[in-house]
Amino acid sequence: MSWASKLSDPYRIDHGKKFRLKDSDPADTGYCRTQEHAQELLDKGIADMRGLQDKLYAQGKWAVLIILQAMDAAGKDGVIKHVMSGVNPQGCQVYPFKQPSLEDLNHDYMWRANRRLPERGHIGIFNRSYYEEVLVVRVHPDLLKNERIPDELIGKNIWQDRFEDIRNAERHLARNGIMILKFFLNISKKEQKRRFLERLDNPEKNWKFSAADVREREFWDEYMTAYEKMISATSKKHAPWYAVPADNKWYTRVVVAAAIVNAMEALKVSYPEVSPKERKQLLAARKELEGKK
Ligand code: ATP
Ligand code: MG
């Protein structure tokens, strides 16, 4: 078993039926005893990812879609910054999904996400995603009104219907060579409070503080129920969720890196093979070049 699978498999959910959030400890640090140990592994993960991305890009067949979902201050931005620090920006796009714009709301909710899907050979990161449609919209059903879906289509099964549609959309992507990895950064309510206070106390972090985030915290339990139901309904072998402990940032980052490395290794990406005919052409080009000034 590789280090990457040893570190990330415990948090991977391929079949969600039995998933219960209470079984996931936000403070878990697995077999990483020290922060230094985690940093060593993270460095290794970043180096591995660089090599894998290079092949992914050269081969141009697979795409990787990484979805990050979490409560505020769980560390999504830090994961993006640290875990992706080694990859070539040319083959990687990050897209943050904020509140939908008027143009977004004139379309079905998948529209804006579909437009941002990674190309073949690329890694795409969704900082939040269409999963907000079964999270924030479920916790605040008033938001549904803005979506202007015909009333007769909003039944009491709306959330189950959305899960089904998302499962189908992801199966479609998986069957087309887009590998999907979904991360729920699982922070505790207590640690979130500590990080909000830090944002208030530290001038360099003031800009990150938002009073709206504090209000949203009052819906913590509703969010946790929504997350549990979402993970339970949409974890599939071809589109797994990882419930990553997020009370220690250094641990969150190494687990996410390990999960990405492990999944990309499984794709067995390689540089395109040069056929005997192409090799001949390369040799001819070399000769020609040598003969020139
Ligand atoms: P940060 O605060 O670190 O900049 P963020 O992802 O929290 O990052 P914000 O602009 O603070 O970004 O928040 C985006 C907000 O948009 C979140 O509250 C999220 O729930 C909301 N949002 C995202 N998608 C939807 C959606 N489809 N419908 C309604 N609200 C949404
Ligand atoms: Mg925010």
CSV table of C-alpha atoms and ligand atoms in Angstrom, one decimal:
chain,number,residue,atom,x,y,z
A,1,MET,CA,0.0,0.0,0.0
A,2,SER,CA,1.4,3.4,-1.0
A,3,TRP,CA,1.8,6.2,1.6
A,4,ALA,CA,-0.8,8.1,-0.4
A,5,SER,CA,-3.4,5.5,-0.1
A,6,LYS,CA,-2.6,4.7,3.5
A,7,LEU,CA,-3.1,8.4,4.4
A,8,SER,CA,-6.3,9.1,2.3
A,9,ASP,CA,-8.2,5.8,2.1
A,10,PRO,CA,-9.6,6.1,5.6
A,11,TYR,CA,-11.5,9.2,4.6
A,12,ARG,CA,-12.7,8.0,1.2
A,13,ILE,CA,-16.4,7.2,0.8
A,14,ASP,CA,-17.3,5.1,-2.3
A,15,HIS,CA,-20.7,4.0,-1.1
A,16,GLY,CA,-22.5,6.5,1.0
A,17,LYS,CA,-25.4,4.6,2.4
A,18,LYS,CA,-23.9,4.0,5.8
A,19,PHE,CA,-22.1,7.4,6.1
A,20,ARG,CA,-22.7,9.2,9.4
A,21,LEU,CA,-20.9,12.5,10.1
A,22,LYS,CA,-20.6,11.7,13.8
A,23,ASP,CA,-18.2,8.9,12.8
A,24,SER,CA,-15.8,11.5,11.4
A,25,ASP,CA,-13.5,13.3,13.8
A,26,PRO,CA,-12.5,16.8,12.7
A,27,ALA,CA,-9.4,16.6,14.9
A,28,ASP,CA,-8.1,13.3,13.7
A,29,THR,CA,-4.5,13.3,12.5
A,30,GLY,CA,-4.3,9.7,11.4
A,31,TYR,CA,-0.8,8.3,11.5
A,32,CYS,CA,0.9,11.7,11.2
A,33,ARG,CA,2.4,12.1,14.7
A,34,THR,CA,3.9,15.5,14.1
A,35,GLN,CA,3.4,18.5,11.9
A,36,GLU,CA,7.0,17.9,10.5
A,37,HIS,CA,6.1,14.4,9.4
A,38,ALA,CA,3.0,15.8,7.6
A,39,GLN,CA,5.1,18.5,5.9
A,40,GLU,CA,7.5,15.9,4.6
A,41,LEU,CA,4.7,13.9,3.1
A,42,LEU,CA,3.1,17.0,1.7
A,43,ASP,CA,6.3,17.9,0.0
A,44,LYS,CA,6.5,14.4,-1.5
A,45,GLY,CA,2.8,14.6,-2.5
A,46,ILE,CA,3.4,18.0,-4.3
A,47,ALA,CA,6.4,16.5,-6.1
A,48,ASP,CA,4.5,13.4,-7.2
A,49,MET,CA,1.6,15.6,-8.4
A,50,ARG,CA,3.9,17.7,-10.5
A,51,GLY,CA,5.1,14.6,-12.4
A,52,LEU,CA,1.6,13.2,-12.7
A,53,GLN,CA,0.2,16.5,-14.0
A,54,ASP,CA,2.9,16.7,-16.6
A,55,LYS,CA,1.9,13.3,-18.0
A,56,LEU,CA,-1.8,14.1,-17.8
A,57,TYR,CA,-1.2,17.2,-19.8
A,58,ALA,CA,1.0,15.5,-22.4
A,59,GLN,CA,-1.4,12.7,-22.8
A,60,GLY,CA,-4.4,15.0,-23.1
A,61,LYS,CA,-7.0,12.3,-22.5
A,62,TRP,CA,-8.1,12.5,-18.9
A,63,ALA,CA,-9.2,15.5,-17.0
A,64,VAL,CA,-9.3,15.8,-13.2
A,65,LEU,CA,-12.1,17.7,-11.4
A,66,ILE,CA,-11.5,18.5,-7.8
A,67,ILE,CA,-14.5,19.8,-5.8
A,68,LEU,CA,-14.0,21.5,-2.4
A,69,GLN,CA,-16.9,22.1,-0.1
A,70,ALA,CA,-16.8,23.2,3.5
A,71,MET,CA,-18.1,25.6,6.2
A,72,ASP,CA,-16.5,29.0,6.3
A,73,ALA,CA,-12.9,29.1,7.5
A,74,ALA,CA,-12.4,25.3,7.1
A,75,GLY,CA,-9.4,26.0,4.9
A,76,LYS,CA,-10.4,25.6,1.3
A,77,ASP,CA,-8.2,28.5,0.2
A,78,GLY,CA,-5.2,27.1,2.0
A,79,VAL,CA,-5.7,23.7,0.4
A,80,ILE,CA,-5.7,25.3,-3.0
A,81,LYS,CA,-2.7,27.4,-2.2
A,82,HIS,CA,-0.5,24.7,-0.7
A,83,VAL,CA,-1.6,21.5,-2.3
A,84,MET,CA,-1.5,22.9,-5.8
A,85,SER,CA,1.7,24.9,-5.3
A,86,GLY,CA,3.7,22.6,-7.4
A,87,VAL,CA,1.5,22.2,-10.5
A,88,ASN,CA,2.0,24.0,-13.7
A,89,PRO,CA,-0.5,26.8,-13.9
A,90,GLN,CA,-0.9,26.2,-17.6
A,91,GLY,CA,-2.7,23.0,-16.9
A,92,CYS,CA,-4.8,24.0,-13.9
A,93,GLN,CA,-7.8,26.2,-13.4
A,94,VAL,CA,-9.4,27.2,-10.2
A,95,TYR,CA,-12.9,28.5,-10.2
A,96,PRO,CA,-14.8,29.9,-7.1
A,97,PHE,CA,-18.5,29.6,-7.1
A,98,LYS,CA,-20.1,32.6,-5.3
A,99,GLN,CA,-23.7,33.5,-5.1
A,100,PRO,CA,-25.2,33.0,-8.6
A,101,SER,CA,-25.4,36.1,-10.9
A,102,LEU,CA,-28.5,37.2,-12.7
A,103,GLU,CA,-27.1,35.5,-15.8
A,104,ASP,CA,-26.5,32.3,-13.9
A,105,LEU,CA,-30.1,32.4,-12.5
A,106,ASN,CA,-31.5,32.6,-16.0
A,107,HIS,CA,-30.2,29.1,-16.6
A,108,ASP,CA,-30.5,25.7,-14.8
A,109,TYR,CA,-28.1,25.4,-11.9
A,110,MET,CA,-25.6,23.1,-13.7
A,111,TRP,CA,-25.1,25.7,-16.5
A,112,ARG,CA,-22.4,27.8,-14.8
A,113,ALA,CA,-20.5,24.7,-13.6
A,114,ASN,CA,-20.6,23.0,-17.0
A,115,ARG,CA,-18.9,26.1,-18.5
A,116,ARG,CA,-16.0,25.7,-16.1
A,117,LEU,CA,-15.3,22.0,-16.4
A,118,PRO,CA,-11.6,21.2,-17.0
A,119,GLU,CA,-10.4,20.4,-20.5
A,120,ARG,CA,-8.8,17.1,-21.2
A,121,GLY,CA,-5.2,17.1,-19.8
A,122,HIS,CA,-6.2,19.7,-17.2
A,123,ILE,CA,-6.9,19.8,-13.5
A,124,GLY,CA,-9.9,21.9,-12.6
A,125,ILE,CA,-10.7,23.0,-9.1
A,126,PHE,CA,-14.1,24.0,-8.0
A,127,ASN,CA,-14.0,26.2,-4.8
A,128,ARG,CA,-17.6,25.4,-3.9
A,129,SER,CA,-19.7,24.0,-6.7
A,130,TYR,CA,-23.2,22.8,-7.8
A,131,TYR,CA,-23.3,21.1,-4.4
A,132,GLU,CA,-24.3,24.4,-2.9
A,133,GLU,CA,-27.7,23.6,-4.5
A,134,VAL,CA,-28.2,20.9,-1.9
A,135,LEU,CA,-26.4,22.8,0.9
A,136,VAL,CA,-27.0,26.5,1.3
A,137,VAL,CA,-30.2,26.3,-0.8
A,138,ARG,CA,-31.5,23.5,1.3
A,139,VAL,CA,-30.7,25.3,4.5
A,140,HIS,CA,-32.3,28.5,3.1
A,141,PRO,CA,-35.1,27.3,0.9
A,142,ASP,CA,-36.1,30.9,0.1
A,143,LEU,CA,-33.1,30.9,-2.3
A,144,LEU,CA,-35.1,28.6,-4.5
A,145,LYS,CA,-37.4,31.4,-5.4
A,146,ASN,CA,-34.5,33.3,-7.1
A,147,GLU,CA,-34.0,30.2,-9.4
A,148,ARG,CA,-37.5,30.7,-10.9
A,149,ILE,CA,-38.1,27.0,-11.4
A,150,PRO,CA,-41.8,26.5,-12.4
A,151,ASP,CA,-43.8,25.9,-9.2
A,152,GLU,CA,-45.2,22.6,-10.3
A,153,LEU,CA,-41.6,21.2,-10.6
A,154,ILE,CA,-40.8,21.9,-7.0
A,155,GLY,CA,-42.2,19.0,-5.1
A,156,LYS,CA,-41.4,17.6,-1.6
A,157,ASN,CA,-38.7,15.3,-3.2
A,158,ILE,CA,-36.8,18.2,-4.6
A,159,TRP,CA,-33.6,17.3,-2.7
A,160,GLN,CA,-33.7,13.7,-3.7
A,161,ASP,CA,-34.3,14.7,-7.3
A,162,ARG,CA,-31.3,17.0,-7.1
A,163,PHE,CA,-29.1,14.2,-5.7
A,164,GLU,CA,-30.3,11.9,-8.6
A,165,ASP,CA,-29.5,14.6,-11.2
A,166,ILE,CA,-26.1,15.2,-9.7
A,167,ARG,CA,-25.3,11.5,-9.6
A,168,ASN,CA,-26.3,11.2,-13.3
A,169,ALA,CA,-24.3,14.3,-14.3
A,170,GLU,CA,-21.2,13.0,-12.5
A,171,ARG,CA,-21.6,9.5,-14.1
A,172,HIS,CA,-21.8,11.2,-17.4
A,173,LEU,CA,-18.5,13.0,-16.8
A,174,ALA,CA,-16.8,10.0,-15.4
A,175,ARG,CA,-17.7,8.0,-18.5
A,176,ASN,CA,-16.2,10.7,-20.6
A,177,GLY,CA,-12.8,10.6,-18.8
A,178,ILE,CA,-13.3,13.3,-16.3
A,179,MET,CA,-12.1,12.0,-13.0
A,180,ILE,CA,-14.0,13.5,-10.1
A,181,LEU,CA,-12.7,13.9,-6.5
A,182,LYS,CA,-14.8,15.6,-3.9
A,183,PHE,CA,-13.6,16.9,-0.6
A,184,PHE,CA,-15.6,17.9,2.4
A,185,LEU,CA,-13.3,19.7,4.8
A,186,ASN,CA,-14.7,18.7,8.1
A,187,ILE,CA,-14.1,21.5,10.7
A,188,SER,CA,-15.6,21.5,14.2
A,189,LYS,CA,-17.8,24.4,15.3
A,190,LYS,CA,-15.4,25.1,18.1
A,191,GLU,CA,-12.4,25.4,15.7
A,192,GLN,CA,-14.4,27.6,13.3
A,193,LYS,CA,-15.0,30.0,16.2
A,194,ARG,CA,-11.3,30.1,17.1
A,195,ARG,CA,-10.5,30.9,13.4
A,196,PHE,CA,-13.1,33.7,13.2
A,197,LEU,CA,-11.7,35.2,16.4
A,198,GLU,CA,-8.2,35.1,14.9
A,199,ARG,CA,-9.6,36.9,11.8
A,200,LEU,CA,-10.8,39.6,14.1
A,201,ASP,CA,-7.6,39.9,16.2
A,202,ASN,CA,-5.0,39.6,13.5
A,203,PRO,CA,-4.8,42.7,11.2
A,204,GLU,CA,-3.5,40.6,8.4
A,205,LYS,CA,-6.5,38.4,8.6
A,206,ASN,CA,-9.2,41.2,9.1
A,207,TRP,CA,-10.0,41.2,5.4
A,208,LYS,CA,-11.1,37.6,5.6
A,209,PHE,CA,-13.7,38.3,8.3
A,210,SER,CA,-17.3,38.5,7.3
A,211,ALA,CA,-20.2,39.2,9.7
A,212,ALA,CA,-22.4,37.2,7.4
A,213,ASP,CA,-20.3,34.1,8.1
A,214,VAL,CA,-21.0,34.5,11.8
A,215,ARG,CA,-24.7,34.7,11.2
A,216,GLU,CA,-24.5,31.6,9.0
A,217,ARG,CA,-22.9,29.7,11.9
A,218,GLU,CA,-26.3,29.8,13.6
A,219,PHE,CA,-27.5,27.3,11.0
A,220,TRP,CA,-24.6,24.9,11.9
A,221,ASP,CA,-26.8,21.9,12.7
A,222,GLU,CA,-28.9,22.3,9.6
A,223,TYR,CA,-25.7,22.5,7.5
A,224,MET,CA,-24.3,19.3,9.1
A,225,THR,CA,-27.5,17.4,8.3
A,226,ALA,CA,-27.4,18.7,4.8
A,227,TYR,CA,-23.8,17.6,4.4
A,228,GLU,CA,-24.4,14.2,5.8
A,229,LYS,CA,-27.4,13.6,3.4
A,230,MET,CA,-25.4,14.9,0.5
A,231,ILE,CA,-22.4,12.7,1.1
A,232,SER,CA,-24.6,9.8,1.8
A,233,ALA,CA,-26.5,10.2,-1.5
A,234,THR,CA,-23.7,11.2,-3.9
A,235,SER,CA,-20.7,9.1,-2.9
A,236,LYS,CA,-19.8,6.8,-5.8
A,237,LYS,CA,-16.7,4.8,-6.7
A,238,HIS,CA,-16.3,7.0,-9.8
A,239,ALA,CA,-17.0,10.2,-7.8
A,240,PRO,CA,-16.0,9.6,-4.2
A,241,TRP,CA,-16.3,12.1,-1.3
A,242,TYR,CA,-13.5,12.4,1.1
A,243,ALA,CA,-14.5,13.6,4.6
A,244,VAL,CA,-11.2,15.2,5.5
A,245,PRO,CA,-10.5,16.2,9.2
A,246,ALA,CA,-10.0,20.0,9.1
A,247,ASP,CA,-9.3,21.1,12.6
A,248,ASN,CA,-5.5,21.0,11.8
A,249,LYS,CA,-4.7,22.7,8.6
A,250,TRP,CA,-1.4,20.9,8.1
A,251,TYR,CA,-3.2,17.6,8.3
A,252,THR,CA,-6.1,18.6,5.9
A,253,ARG,CA,-3.5,19.6,3.3
A,254,VAL,CA,-1.5,16.4,3.3
A,255,VAL,CA,-4.7,14.2,3.2
A,256,VAL,CA,-6.0,16.1,0.2
A,257,ALA,CA,-2.6,15.9,-1.6
A,258,ALA,CA,-2.4,12.2,-0.9
A,259,ALA,CA,-5.9,11.6,-2.2
A,260,ILE,CA,-5.2,13.4,-5.4
A,261,VAL,CA,-1.8,11.6,-5.9
A,262,ASN,CA,-3.4,8.2,-5.2
A,263,ALA,CA,-6.3,8.8,-7.6
A,264,MET,CA,-4.1,10.2,-10.4
A,265,GLU,CA,-1.6,7.3,-10.0
A,266,ALA,CA,-4.6,4.9,-10.6
A,267,LEU,CA,-5.2,6.6,-14.0
A,268,LYS,CA,-1.7,5.3,-15.1
A,269,VAL,CA,-1.2,8.4,-17.3
A,270,SER,CA,1.9,8.3,-19.4
A,271,TYR,CA,3.7,10.4,-22.1
A,272,PRO,CA,2.3,9.6,-25.6
A,273,GLU,CA,4.3,6.8,-27.3
A,274,VAL,CA,6.2,7.7,-30.4
A,275,SER,CA,5.5,5.3,-33.2
A,276,PRO,CA,8.4,3.9,-35.3
A,277,LYS,CA,7.3,6.2,-38.2
A,278,GLU,CA,7.3,9.2,-35.9
A,279,ARG,CA,10.7,8.2,-34.5
A,280,LYS,CA,12.0,8.2,-38.1
A,281,GLN,CA,10.6,11.7,-38.6
A,282,LEU,CA,12.2,12.9,-35.4
A,283,LEU,CA,15.6,11.6,-36.5
A,284,ALA,CA,15.2,13.2,-39.9
A,285,ALA,CA,14.3,16.5,-38.2
A,286,ARG,CA,17.4,16.2,-36.1
A,287,LYS,CA,19.6,15.7,-39.2
A,288,GLU,CA,18.1,18.6,-40.9
A,289,LEU,CA,18.6,20.8,-37.9
A,290,GLU,CA,22.2,19.7,-37.5
A,291,GLY,CA,22.9,20.7,-41.1
A,292,LYS,CA,21.7,24.2,-40.5
A,293,LYS,CA,23.6,27.2,-39.1
B,1,ATP,P1,-13.9,33.2,1.1
B,1,ATP,O1,-14.9,33.7,2.1
B,1,ATP,O2,-12.8,32.5,1.6
B,1,ATP,O3,-13.5,34.3,0.1
B,1,ATP,P2,-16.2,31.8,0.0
B,1,ATP,O4,-16.2,30.5,-0.8
B,1,ATP,O5,-16.8,31.6,1.4
B,1,ATP,O6,-14.7,32.2,0.1
B,1,ATP,P3,-17.9,34.0,-0.3
B,1,ATP,O7,-18.0,35.0,-1.4
B,1,ATP,O8,-17.6,34.4,1.1
B,1,ATP,O9,-16.8,32.9,-0.8
B,1,ATP,O10,-19.2,33.1,-0.2
B,1,ATP,C1,-19.8,32.6,-1.3
B,1,ATP,C2,-21.2,32.4,-0.9
B,1,ATP,O11,-22.0,32.1,-2.0
B,1,ATP,C3,-21.4,31.3,0.1
B,1,ATP,O12,-22.1,31.7,1.3
B,1,ATP,C4,-22.2,30.3,-0.6
B,1,ATP,O13,-23.0,29.5,0.2
B,1,ATP,C5,-22.9,31.1,-1.6
B,1,ATP,N1,-23.3,30.3,-2.8
B,1,ATP,C6,-22.5,29.6,-3.6
B,1,ATP,N2,-23.3,29.0,-4.5
B,1,ATP,C7,-24.6,29.3,-4.3
B,1,ATP,C8,-25.8,29.0,-4.9
B,1,ATP,N3,-25.9,28.2,-5.9
B,1,ATP,N4,-26.9,29.6,-4.4
B,1,ATP,C9,-26.8,30.4,-3.3
B,1,ATP,N5,-25.7,30.7,-2.7
B,1,ATP,C10,-24.6,30.2,-3.2
B,2,MG,MG,-16.8,33.2,2.8
